[in-house]
Backbone as JSON, one array per atom type, in Angstrom:
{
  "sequence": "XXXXXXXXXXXXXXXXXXXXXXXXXXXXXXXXXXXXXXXXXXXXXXXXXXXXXXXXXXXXXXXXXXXXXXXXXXXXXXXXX",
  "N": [[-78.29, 48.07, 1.54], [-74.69, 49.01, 1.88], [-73.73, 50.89, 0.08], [-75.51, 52.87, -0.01], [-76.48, 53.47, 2.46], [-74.44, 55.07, 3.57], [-74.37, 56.95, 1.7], [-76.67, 57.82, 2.56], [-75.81, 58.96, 4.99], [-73.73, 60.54, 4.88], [-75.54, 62.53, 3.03], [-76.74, 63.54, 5.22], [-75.15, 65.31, 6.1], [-75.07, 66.71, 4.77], [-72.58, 66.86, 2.8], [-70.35, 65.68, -0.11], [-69.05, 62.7, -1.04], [-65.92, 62.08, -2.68], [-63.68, 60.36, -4.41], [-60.97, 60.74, -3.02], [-61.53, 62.99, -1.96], [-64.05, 65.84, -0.09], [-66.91, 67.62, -0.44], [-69.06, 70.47, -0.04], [-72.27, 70.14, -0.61], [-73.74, 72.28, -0.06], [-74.02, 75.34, 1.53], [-73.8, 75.26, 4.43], [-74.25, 76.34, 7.32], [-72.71, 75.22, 10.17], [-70.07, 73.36, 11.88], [-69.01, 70.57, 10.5], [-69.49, 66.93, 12.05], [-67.26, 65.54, 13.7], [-63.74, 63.9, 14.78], [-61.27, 64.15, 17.13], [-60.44, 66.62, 16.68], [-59.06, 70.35, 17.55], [-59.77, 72.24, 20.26], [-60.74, 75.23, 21.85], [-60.84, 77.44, 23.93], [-61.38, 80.73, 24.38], [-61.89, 83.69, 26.73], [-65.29, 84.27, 26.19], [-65.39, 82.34, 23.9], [-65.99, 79.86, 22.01], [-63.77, 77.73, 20.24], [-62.69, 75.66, 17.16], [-60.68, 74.11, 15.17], [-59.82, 71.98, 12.55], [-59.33, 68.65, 12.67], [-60.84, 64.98, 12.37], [-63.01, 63.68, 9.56], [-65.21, 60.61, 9.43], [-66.05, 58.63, 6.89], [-67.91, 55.98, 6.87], [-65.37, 53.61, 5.98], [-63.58, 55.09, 5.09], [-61.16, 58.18, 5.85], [-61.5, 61.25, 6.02], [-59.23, 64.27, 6.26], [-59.74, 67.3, 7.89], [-59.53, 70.86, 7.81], [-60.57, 72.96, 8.73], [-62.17, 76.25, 10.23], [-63.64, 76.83, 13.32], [-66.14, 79.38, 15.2], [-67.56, 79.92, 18.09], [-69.95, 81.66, 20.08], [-70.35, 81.49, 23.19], [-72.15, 82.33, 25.18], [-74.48, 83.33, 23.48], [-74.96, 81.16, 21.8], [-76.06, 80.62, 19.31], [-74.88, 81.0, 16.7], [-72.75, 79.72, 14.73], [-69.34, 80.57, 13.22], [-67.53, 80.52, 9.84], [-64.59, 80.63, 10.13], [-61.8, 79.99, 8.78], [-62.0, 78.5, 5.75]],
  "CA": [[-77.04, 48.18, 0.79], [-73.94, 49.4, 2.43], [-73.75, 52.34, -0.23], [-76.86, 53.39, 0.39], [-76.11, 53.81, 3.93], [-73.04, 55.86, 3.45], [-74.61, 58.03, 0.97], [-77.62, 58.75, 3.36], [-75.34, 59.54, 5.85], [-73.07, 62.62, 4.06], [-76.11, 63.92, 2.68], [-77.5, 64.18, 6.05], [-74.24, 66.24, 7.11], [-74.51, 68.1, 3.43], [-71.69, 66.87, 1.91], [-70.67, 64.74, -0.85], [-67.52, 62.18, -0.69], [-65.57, 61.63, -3.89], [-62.67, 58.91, -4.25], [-60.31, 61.38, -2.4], [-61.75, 64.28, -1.13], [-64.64, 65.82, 0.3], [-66.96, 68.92, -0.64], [-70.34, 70.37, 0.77], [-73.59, 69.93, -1.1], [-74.53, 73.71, 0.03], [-74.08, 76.16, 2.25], [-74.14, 75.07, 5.74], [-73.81, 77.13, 8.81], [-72.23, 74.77, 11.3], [-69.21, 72.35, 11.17], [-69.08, 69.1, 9.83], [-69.45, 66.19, 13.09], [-65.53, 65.33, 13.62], [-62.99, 63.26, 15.68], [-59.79, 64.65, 16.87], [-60.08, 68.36, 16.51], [-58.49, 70.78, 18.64], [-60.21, 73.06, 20.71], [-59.6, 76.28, 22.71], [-61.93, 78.52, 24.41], [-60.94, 82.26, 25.21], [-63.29, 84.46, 27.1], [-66.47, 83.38, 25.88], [-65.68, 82.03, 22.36], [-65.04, 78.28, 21.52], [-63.3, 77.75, 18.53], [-63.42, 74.31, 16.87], [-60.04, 73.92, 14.76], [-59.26, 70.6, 12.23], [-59.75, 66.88, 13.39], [-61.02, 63.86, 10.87], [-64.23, 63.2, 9.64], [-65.13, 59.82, 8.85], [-67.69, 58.08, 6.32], [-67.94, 54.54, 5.95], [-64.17, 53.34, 5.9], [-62.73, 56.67, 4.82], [-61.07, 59.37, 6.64], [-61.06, 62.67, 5.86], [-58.61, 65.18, 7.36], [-60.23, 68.77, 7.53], [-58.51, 71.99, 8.08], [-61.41, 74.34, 8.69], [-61.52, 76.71, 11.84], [-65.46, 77.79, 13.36], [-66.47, 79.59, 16.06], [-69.07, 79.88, 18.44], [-70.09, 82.48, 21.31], [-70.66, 80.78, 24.29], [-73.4, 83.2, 25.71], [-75.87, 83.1, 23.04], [-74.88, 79.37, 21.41], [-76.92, 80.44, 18.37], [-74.56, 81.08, 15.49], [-71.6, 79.4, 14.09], [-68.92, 81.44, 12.14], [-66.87, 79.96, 9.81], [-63.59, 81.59, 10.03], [-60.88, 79.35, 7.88], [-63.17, 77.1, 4.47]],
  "C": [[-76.12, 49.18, 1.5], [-73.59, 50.85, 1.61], [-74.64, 53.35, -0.24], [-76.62, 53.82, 1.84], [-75.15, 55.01, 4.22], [-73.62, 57.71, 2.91], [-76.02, 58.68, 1.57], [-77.04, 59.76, 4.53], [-74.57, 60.56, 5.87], [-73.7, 63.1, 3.68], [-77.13, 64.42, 3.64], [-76.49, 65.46, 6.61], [-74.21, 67.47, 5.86], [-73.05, 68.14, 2.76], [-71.53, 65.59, 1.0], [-69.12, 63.8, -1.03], [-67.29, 61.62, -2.61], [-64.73, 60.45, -3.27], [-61.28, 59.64, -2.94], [-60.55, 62.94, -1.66], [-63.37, 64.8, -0.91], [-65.48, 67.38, -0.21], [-68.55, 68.73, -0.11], [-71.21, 70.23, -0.35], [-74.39, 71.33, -1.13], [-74.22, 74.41, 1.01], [-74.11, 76.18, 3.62], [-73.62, 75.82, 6.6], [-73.59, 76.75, 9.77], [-70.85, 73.79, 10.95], [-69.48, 70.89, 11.45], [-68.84, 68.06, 11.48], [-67.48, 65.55, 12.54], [-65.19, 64.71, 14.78], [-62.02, 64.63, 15.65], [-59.01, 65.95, 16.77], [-59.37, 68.9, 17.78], [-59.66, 71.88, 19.3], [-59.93, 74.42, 21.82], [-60.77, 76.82, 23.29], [-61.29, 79.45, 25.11], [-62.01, 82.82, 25.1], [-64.57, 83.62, 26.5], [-66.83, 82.97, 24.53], [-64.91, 80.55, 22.41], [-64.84, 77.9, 20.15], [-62.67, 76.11, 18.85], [-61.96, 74.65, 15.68], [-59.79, 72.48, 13.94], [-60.23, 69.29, 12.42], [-60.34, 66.28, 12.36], [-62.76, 64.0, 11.24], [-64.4, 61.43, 9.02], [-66.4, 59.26, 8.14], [-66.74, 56.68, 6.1], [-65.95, 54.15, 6.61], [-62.72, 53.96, 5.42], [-62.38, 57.64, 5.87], [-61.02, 60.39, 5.95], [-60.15, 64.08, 6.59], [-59.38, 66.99, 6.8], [-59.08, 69.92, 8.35], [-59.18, 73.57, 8.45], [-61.9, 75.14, 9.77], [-62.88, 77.46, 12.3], [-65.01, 77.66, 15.12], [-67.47, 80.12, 16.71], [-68.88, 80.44, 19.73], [-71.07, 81.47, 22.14], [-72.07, 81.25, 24.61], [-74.33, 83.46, 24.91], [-75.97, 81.85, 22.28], [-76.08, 79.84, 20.09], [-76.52, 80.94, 16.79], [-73.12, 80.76, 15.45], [-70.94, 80.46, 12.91], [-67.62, 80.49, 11.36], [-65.72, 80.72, 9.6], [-62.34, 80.97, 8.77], [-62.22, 78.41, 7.2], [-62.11, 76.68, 4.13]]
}
């Protein structure tokens, strides 16, 4: 079943899709898999700005801004929720 599919697949990312908008399921410490974002990297920090997520036949536009030290790659911060 095609909603079955959908709904395995946001609660593998930890979130939950309404009719229009999008919210997490819990607490997660990384960002959400995305199209389209922007990205930047100064000195040794890459920051992860925006871009769509999509489930199923939905887009979602996000607005949420994480970053991540290059040189130890072992913790996401989320700076803009």
């Amino acid at each position: 079943d095609k909603s079955e599919e959908i709904s395995a697949a946001t609660e593998k990312c930890g979130i939950s899709c309404g009719k229009d908008n999008i919210s997490r399921n819990e607490e997660v410490d990384k960002p959400l898999p995305r199209i389209n974002c922007s990205l930047i990297v100064k000195g040794n920090t890459l920051y992860v700005y925006g871009g769509i997520l999509e489930v199923d036949d939905r887009e979602f536009t996000l607005d949420d801004c994480w970053s991540l030290d290059l040189n130890t790659r072992t913790e996401w911060k989320n700076l803009i929720a």
